[in-house]
mmCIF file of C-alpha atoms and ligand atoms in Angstrom:
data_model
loop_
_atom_site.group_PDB
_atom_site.id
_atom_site.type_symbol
_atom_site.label_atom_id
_atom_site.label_comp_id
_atom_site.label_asym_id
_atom_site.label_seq_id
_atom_site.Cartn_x
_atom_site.Cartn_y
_atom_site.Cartn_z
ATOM 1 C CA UNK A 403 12.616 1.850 15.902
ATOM 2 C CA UNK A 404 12.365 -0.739 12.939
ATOM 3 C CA UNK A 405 14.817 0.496 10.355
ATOM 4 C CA UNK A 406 12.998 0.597 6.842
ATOM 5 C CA UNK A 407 13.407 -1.937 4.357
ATOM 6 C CA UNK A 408 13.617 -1.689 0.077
ATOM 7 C CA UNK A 409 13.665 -5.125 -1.273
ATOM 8 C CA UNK A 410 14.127 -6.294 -4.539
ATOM 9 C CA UNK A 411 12.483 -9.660 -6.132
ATOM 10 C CA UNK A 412 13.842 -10.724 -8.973
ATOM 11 C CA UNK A 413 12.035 -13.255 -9.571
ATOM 12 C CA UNK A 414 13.604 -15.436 -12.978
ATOM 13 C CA UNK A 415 15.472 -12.388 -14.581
ATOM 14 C CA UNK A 416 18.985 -11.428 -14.558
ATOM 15 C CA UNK A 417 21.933 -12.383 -16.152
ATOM 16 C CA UNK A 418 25.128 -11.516 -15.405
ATOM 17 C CA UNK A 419 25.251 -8.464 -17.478
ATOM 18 C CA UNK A 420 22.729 -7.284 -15.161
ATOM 19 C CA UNK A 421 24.640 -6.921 -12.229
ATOM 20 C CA UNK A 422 25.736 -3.631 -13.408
ATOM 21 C CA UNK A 423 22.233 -2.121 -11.860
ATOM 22 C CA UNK A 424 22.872 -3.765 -8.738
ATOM 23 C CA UNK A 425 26.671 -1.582 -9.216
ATOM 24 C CA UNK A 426 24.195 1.487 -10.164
ATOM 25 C CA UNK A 427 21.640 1.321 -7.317
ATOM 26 C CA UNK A 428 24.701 0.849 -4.474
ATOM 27 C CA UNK A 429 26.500 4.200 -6.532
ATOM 28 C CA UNK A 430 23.606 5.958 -6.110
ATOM 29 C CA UNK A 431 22.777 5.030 -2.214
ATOM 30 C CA UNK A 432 26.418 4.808 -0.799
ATOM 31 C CA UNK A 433 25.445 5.903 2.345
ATOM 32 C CA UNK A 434 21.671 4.363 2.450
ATOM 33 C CA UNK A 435 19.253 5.703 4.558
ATOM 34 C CA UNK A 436 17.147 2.283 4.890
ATOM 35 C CA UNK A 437 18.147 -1.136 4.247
ATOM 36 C CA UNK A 438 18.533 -2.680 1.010
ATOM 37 C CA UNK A 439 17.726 -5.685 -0.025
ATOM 38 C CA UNK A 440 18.163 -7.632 -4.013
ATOM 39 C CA UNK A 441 16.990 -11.066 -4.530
ATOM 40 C CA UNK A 442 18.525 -11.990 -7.716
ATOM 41 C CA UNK A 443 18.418 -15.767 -9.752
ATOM 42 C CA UNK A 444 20.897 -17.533 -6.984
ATOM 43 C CA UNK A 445 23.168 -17.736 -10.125
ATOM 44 C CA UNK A 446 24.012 -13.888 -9.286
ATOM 45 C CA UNK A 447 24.698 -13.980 -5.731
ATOM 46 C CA UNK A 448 27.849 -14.967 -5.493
ATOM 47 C CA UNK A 449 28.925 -12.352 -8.367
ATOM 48 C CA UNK A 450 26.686 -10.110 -7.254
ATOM 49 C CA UNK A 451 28.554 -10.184 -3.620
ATOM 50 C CA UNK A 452 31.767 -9.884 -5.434
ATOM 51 C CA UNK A 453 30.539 -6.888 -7.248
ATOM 52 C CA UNK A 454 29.343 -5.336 -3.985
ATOM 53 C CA UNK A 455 32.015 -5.273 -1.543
ATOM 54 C CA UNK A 456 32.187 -3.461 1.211
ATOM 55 C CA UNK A 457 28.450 -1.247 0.099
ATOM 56 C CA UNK A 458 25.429 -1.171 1.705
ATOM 57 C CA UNK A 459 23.715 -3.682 -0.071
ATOM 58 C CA UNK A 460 22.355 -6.821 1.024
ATOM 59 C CA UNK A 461 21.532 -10.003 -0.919
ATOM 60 C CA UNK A 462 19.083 -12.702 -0.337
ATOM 61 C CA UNK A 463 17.591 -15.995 -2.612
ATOM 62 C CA UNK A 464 13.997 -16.507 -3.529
ATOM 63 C CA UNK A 465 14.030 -20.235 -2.047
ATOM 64 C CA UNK A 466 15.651 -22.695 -0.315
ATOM 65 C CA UNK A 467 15.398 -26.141 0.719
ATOM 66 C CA UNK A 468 14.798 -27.581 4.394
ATOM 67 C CA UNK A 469 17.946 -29.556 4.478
ATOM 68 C CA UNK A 470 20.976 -28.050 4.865
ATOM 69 C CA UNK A 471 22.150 -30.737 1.875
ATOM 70 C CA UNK A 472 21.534 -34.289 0.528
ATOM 71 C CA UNK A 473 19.694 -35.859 -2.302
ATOM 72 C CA UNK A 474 17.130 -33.484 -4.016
ATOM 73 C CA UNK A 475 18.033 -32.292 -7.487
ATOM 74 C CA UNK A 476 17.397 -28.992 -8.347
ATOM 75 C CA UNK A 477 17.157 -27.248 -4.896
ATOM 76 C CA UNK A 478 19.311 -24.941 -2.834
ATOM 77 C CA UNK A 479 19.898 -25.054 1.030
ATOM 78 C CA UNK A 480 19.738 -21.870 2.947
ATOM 79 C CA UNK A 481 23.512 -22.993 4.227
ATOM 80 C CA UNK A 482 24.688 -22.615 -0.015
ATOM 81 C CA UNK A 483 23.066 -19.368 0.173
ATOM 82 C CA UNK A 484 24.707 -18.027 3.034
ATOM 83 C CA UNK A 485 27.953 -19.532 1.465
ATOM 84 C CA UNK A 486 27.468 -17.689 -1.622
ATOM 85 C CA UNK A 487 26.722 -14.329 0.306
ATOM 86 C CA UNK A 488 23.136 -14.134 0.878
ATOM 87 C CA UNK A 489 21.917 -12.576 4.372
ATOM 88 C CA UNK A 490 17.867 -13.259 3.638
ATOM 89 C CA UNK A 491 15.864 -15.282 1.478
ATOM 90 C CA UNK A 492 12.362 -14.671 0.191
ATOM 91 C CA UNK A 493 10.318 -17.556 1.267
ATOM 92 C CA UNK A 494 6.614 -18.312 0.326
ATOM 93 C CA UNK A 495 5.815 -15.969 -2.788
ATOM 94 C CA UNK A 496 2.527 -16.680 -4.139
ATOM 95 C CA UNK A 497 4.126 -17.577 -7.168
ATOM 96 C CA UNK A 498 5.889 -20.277 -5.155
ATOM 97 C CA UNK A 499 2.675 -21.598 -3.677
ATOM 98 C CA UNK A 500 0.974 -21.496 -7.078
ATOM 99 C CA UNK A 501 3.692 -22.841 -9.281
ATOM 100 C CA UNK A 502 5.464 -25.627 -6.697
ATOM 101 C CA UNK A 503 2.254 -26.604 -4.551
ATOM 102 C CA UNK A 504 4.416 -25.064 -1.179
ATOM 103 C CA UNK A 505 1.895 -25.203 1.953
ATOM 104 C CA UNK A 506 1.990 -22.819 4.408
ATOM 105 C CA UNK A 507 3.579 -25.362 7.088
ATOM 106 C CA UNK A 508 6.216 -25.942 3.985
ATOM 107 C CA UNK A 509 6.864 -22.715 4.066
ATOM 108 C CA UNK A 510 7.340 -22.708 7.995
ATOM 109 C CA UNK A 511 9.890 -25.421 7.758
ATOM 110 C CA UNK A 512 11.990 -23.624 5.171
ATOM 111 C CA UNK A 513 11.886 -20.699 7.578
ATOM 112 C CA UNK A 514 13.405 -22.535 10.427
ATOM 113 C CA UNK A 515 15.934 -23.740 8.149
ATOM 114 C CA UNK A 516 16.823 -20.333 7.134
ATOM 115 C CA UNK A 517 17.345 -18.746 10.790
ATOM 116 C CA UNK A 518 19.078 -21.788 11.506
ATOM 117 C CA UNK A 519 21.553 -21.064 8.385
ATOM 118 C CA UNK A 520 21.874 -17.255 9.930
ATOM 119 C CA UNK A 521 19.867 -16.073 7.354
ATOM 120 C CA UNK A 522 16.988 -13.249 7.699
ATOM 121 C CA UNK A 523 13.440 -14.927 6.105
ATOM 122 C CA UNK A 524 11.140 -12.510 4.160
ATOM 123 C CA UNK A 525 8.059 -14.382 4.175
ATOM 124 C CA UNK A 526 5.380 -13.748 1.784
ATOM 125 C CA UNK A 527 1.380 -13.820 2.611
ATOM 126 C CA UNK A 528 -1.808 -12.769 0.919
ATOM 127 C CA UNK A 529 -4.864 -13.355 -0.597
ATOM 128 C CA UNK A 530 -6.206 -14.126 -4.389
ATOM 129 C CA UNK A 531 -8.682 -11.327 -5.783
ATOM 130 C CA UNK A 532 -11.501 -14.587 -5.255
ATOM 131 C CA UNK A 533 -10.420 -14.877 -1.531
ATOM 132 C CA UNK A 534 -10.803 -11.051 -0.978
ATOM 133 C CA UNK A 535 -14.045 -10.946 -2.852
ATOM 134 C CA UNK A 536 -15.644 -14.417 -1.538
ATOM 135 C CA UNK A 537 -14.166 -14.637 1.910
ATOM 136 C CA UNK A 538 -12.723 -12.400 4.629
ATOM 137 C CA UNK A 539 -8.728 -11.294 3.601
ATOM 138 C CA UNK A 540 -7.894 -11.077 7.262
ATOM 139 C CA UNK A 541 -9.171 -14.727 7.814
ATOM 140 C CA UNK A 542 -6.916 -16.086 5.061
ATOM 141 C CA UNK A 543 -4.087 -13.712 6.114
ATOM 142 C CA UNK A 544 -4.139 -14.588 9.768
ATOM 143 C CA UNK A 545 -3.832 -18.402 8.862
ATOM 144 C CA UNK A 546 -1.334 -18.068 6.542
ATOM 145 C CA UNK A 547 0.832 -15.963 9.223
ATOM 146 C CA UNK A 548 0.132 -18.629 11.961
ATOM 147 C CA UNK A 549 1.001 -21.600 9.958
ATOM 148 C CA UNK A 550 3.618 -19.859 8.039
ATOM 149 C CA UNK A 551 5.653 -18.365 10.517
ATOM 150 C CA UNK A 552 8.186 -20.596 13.096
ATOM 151 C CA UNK A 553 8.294 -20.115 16.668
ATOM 152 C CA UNK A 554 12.063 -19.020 17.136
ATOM 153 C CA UNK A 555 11.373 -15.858 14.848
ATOM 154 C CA UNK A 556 12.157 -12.312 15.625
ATOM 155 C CA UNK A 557 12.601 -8.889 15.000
ATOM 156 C CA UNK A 558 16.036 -9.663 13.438
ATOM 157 C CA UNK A 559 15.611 -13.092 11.283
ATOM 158 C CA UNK A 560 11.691 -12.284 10.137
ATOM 159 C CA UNK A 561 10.215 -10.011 7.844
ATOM 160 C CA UNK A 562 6.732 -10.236 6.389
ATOM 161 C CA UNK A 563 5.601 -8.947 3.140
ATOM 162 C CA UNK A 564 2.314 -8.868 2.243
ATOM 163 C CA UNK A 565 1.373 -9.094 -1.401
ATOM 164 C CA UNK A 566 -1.993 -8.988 -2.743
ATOM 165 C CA UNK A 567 -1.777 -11.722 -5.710
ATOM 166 C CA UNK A 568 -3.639 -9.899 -7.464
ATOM 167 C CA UNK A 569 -1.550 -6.786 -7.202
ATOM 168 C CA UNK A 570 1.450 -8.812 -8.466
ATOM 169 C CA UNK A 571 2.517 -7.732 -11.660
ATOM 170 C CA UNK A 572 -1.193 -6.160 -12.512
ATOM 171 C CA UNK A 573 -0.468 -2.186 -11.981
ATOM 172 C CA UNK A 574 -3.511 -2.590 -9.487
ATOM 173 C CA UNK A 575 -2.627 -1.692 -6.341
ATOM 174 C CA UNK A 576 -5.160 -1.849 -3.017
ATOM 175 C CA UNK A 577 -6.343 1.634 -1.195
ATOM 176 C CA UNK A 578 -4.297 2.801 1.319
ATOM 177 C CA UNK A 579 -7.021 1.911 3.968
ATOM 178 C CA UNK A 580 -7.241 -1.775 2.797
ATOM 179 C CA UNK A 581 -3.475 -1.669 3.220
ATOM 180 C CA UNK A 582 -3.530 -0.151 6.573
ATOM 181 C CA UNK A 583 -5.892 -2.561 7.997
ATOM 182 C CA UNK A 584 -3.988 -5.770 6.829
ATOM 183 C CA UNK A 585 -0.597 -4.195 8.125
ATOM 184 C CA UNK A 586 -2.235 -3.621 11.726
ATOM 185 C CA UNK A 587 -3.678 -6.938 11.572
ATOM 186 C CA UNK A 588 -0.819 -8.203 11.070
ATOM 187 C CA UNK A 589 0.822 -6.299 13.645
ATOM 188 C CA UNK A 590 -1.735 -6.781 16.404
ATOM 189 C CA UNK A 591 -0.849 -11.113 15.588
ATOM 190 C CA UNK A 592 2.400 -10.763 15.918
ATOM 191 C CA UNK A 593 2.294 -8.969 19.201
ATOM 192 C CA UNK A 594 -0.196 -11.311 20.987
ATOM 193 C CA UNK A 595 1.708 -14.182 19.390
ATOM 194 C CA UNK A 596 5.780 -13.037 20.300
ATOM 195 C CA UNK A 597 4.671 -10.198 22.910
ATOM 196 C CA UNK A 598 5.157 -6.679 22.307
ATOM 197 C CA UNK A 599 8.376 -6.439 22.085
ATOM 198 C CA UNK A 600 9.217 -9.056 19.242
ATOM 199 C CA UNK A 601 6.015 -8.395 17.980
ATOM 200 C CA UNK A 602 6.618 -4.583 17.370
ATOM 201 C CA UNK A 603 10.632 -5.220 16.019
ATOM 202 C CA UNK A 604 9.014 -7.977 13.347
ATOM 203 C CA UNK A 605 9.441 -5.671 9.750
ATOM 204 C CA UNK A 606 5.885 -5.679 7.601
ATOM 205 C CA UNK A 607 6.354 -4.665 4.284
ATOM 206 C CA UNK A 608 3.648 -4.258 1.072
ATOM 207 C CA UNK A 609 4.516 -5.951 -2.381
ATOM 208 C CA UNK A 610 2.554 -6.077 -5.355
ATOM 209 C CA UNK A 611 2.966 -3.416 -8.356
ATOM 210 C CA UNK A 612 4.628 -0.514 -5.780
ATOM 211 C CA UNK A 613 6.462 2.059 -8.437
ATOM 212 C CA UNK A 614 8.143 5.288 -8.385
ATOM 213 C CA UNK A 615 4.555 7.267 -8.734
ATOM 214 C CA UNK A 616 2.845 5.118 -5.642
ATOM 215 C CA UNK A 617 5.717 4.704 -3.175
ATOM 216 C CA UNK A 618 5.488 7.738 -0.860
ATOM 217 C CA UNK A 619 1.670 7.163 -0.541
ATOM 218 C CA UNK A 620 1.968 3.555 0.461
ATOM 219 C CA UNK A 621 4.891 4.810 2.498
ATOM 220 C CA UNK A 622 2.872 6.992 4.399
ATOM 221 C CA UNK A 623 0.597 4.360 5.695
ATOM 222 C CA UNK A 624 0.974 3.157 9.033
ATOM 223 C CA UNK A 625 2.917 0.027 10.066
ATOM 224 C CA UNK A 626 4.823 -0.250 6.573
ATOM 225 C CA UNK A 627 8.090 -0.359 6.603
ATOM 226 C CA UNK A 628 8.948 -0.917 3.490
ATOM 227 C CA UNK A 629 8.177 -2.849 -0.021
ATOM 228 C CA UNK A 630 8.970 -5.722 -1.649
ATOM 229 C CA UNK A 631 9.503 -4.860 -5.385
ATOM 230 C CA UNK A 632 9.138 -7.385 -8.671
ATOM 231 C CA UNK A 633 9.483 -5.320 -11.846
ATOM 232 C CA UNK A 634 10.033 -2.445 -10.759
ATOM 233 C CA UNK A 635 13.923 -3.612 -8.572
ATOM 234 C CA UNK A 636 15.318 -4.749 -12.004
ATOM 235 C CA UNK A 637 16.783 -1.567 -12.581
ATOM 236 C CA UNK A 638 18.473 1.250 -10.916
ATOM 237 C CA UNK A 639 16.588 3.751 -12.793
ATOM 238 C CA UNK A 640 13.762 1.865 -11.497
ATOM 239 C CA UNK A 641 14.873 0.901 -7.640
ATOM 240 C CA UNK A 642 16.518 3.956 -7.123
ATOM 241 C CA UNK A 643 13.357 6.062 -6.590
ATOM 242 C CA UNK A 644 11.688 3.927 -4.984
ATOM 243 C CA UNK A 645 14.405 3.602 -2.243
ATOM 244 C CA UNK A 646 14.451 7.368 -2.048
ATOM 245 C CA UNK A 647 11.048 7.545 -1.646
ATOM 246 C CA UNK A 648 11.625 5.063 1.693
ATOM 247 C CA UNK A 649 14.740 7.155 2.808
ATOM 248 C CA UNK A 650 12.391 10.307 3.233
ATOM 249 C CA UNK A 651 9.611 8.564 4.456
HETATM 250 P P1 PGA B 90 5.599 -6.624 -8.695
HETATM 251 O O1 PGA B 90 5.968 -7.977 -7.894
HETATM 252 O O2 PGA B 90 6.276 -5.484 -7.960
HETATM 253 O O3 PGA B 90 6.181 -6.834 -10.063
HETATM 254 O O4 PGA B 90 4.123 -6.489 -8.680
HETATM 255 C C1 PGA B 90 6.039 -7.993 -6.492
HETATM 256 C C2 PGA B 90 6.381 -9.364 -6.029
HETATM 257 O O5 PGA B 90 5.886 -10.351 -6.599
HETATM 258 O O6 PGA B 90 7.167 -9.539 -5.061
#
């Protein structure tokens, strides 16, 4: 049984004064009922773990470097993370590919670093609204999760999240169906790939615009097991139903 999975992207928000609705949303799930996940700035994690303490809230980055240290400015290794109290890191957002140039092998390097580290990697794949109208999505999607994803993953260190870019941050969100088929795609890959029984433990969650109003239907579609939330994590009056919505699912 794969044990369902909220996650939170923060993306470049959050200062400290916001770790109060990371305090609210692990008030108002003391006991959850699925895993929960924030990715704050990697300024907050450390604070954030501080704040947290003994509830049932997990922490991951948004990044992190191959290396595990050395000479490049501005980047994080998945060791610091770890150090600072992060159990997962999101690894290969579209925004990240868009805005840094990150490949899809790129992104299967940073993965290895991260299981190495001990760290669970979420890693993000999907296609651009020109993709699914030009080309076949399952194409794109089934190259990006070859490439992306190392060798040494399983049901315990991987996660994938697939996220529509253009259901990021647009309120547009696919049918259920078109959902449904990616997810079993996906599925179906990972089991020929890592066998069934990897294969089957590997978490697949949607991302891209899931709220309150559309979480129990995208819930209810086979093979997700969860979402991966933007705007809608940066708040416990936000998160909180959308959790709850996972918890009864
Ligand atoms: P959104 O972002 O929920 O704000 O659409 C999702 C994501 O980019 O992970």
């Amino acid at each position: 049984m794969r044990r369902k999975l909220a996650a939170g992207n923060w993306k470049m928000n959050g200062l400290r004064a916001g770790l109060s609705e990371i305090e609210a949303l692990a008030k108002a799930h003391p006991d959850p009922g699925c895993d929960i996940l924030i990715c704050p700035p990697a300024t907050l994690i450390s604070p954030a773990r501080a704040a947290l303490t003994g509830r049932g809230i997990a922490l991951g980055g948004q990044d992190c470097h191959v290396e595990t240290s050395g000479a490049h400015t501005g980047d994080i290794s998945a060791a610091m993370l770890r150090d600072a109290g992060a159990t997962a890191v999101i690894l290969g957002h579209s925004e990240r590919r868009a805005d840094h140039g990150e490949t899809s092998e790129a992104v299967r390097l940073k993965a290895r670093a991260a299981q190495a580290a001990g760290l669970m990697s979420v890693i993000c794949l999907g296609e651009s609204a020109f993709q699914r109208e030009a080309t076949n999505t399952l194409d794109i999607i089934g190259a990006q999760l070859s490439l992306s994803v190392p060798d040494e993953s399983t049901g315990e260190n991987l996660v994938i999240a697939y996220e529509p870019i253009w259901a990021i941050g647009s309120g547009q969100v696919p049918e259920p169906h078109q959902i449904g088929e990616v997810h079993t795609f996906i599925r179906a890959r990972l089991e020929r790939r890592f066998g069934s029984g990897v294969g089957r433990s590997v978490r697949l969650l949607y991302g891209g615009s899931v709220k309150a109003a559309n979480a129990s239907e995208i819930f209810a579609i086979p093979d997700v097991d969860g979402a991966l939330v933007g705007g809608a994590s940066l708040t416990a009056a936000d998160f909180s139903p959308i959790v709850s919505a996972l918890e009864s699912a």
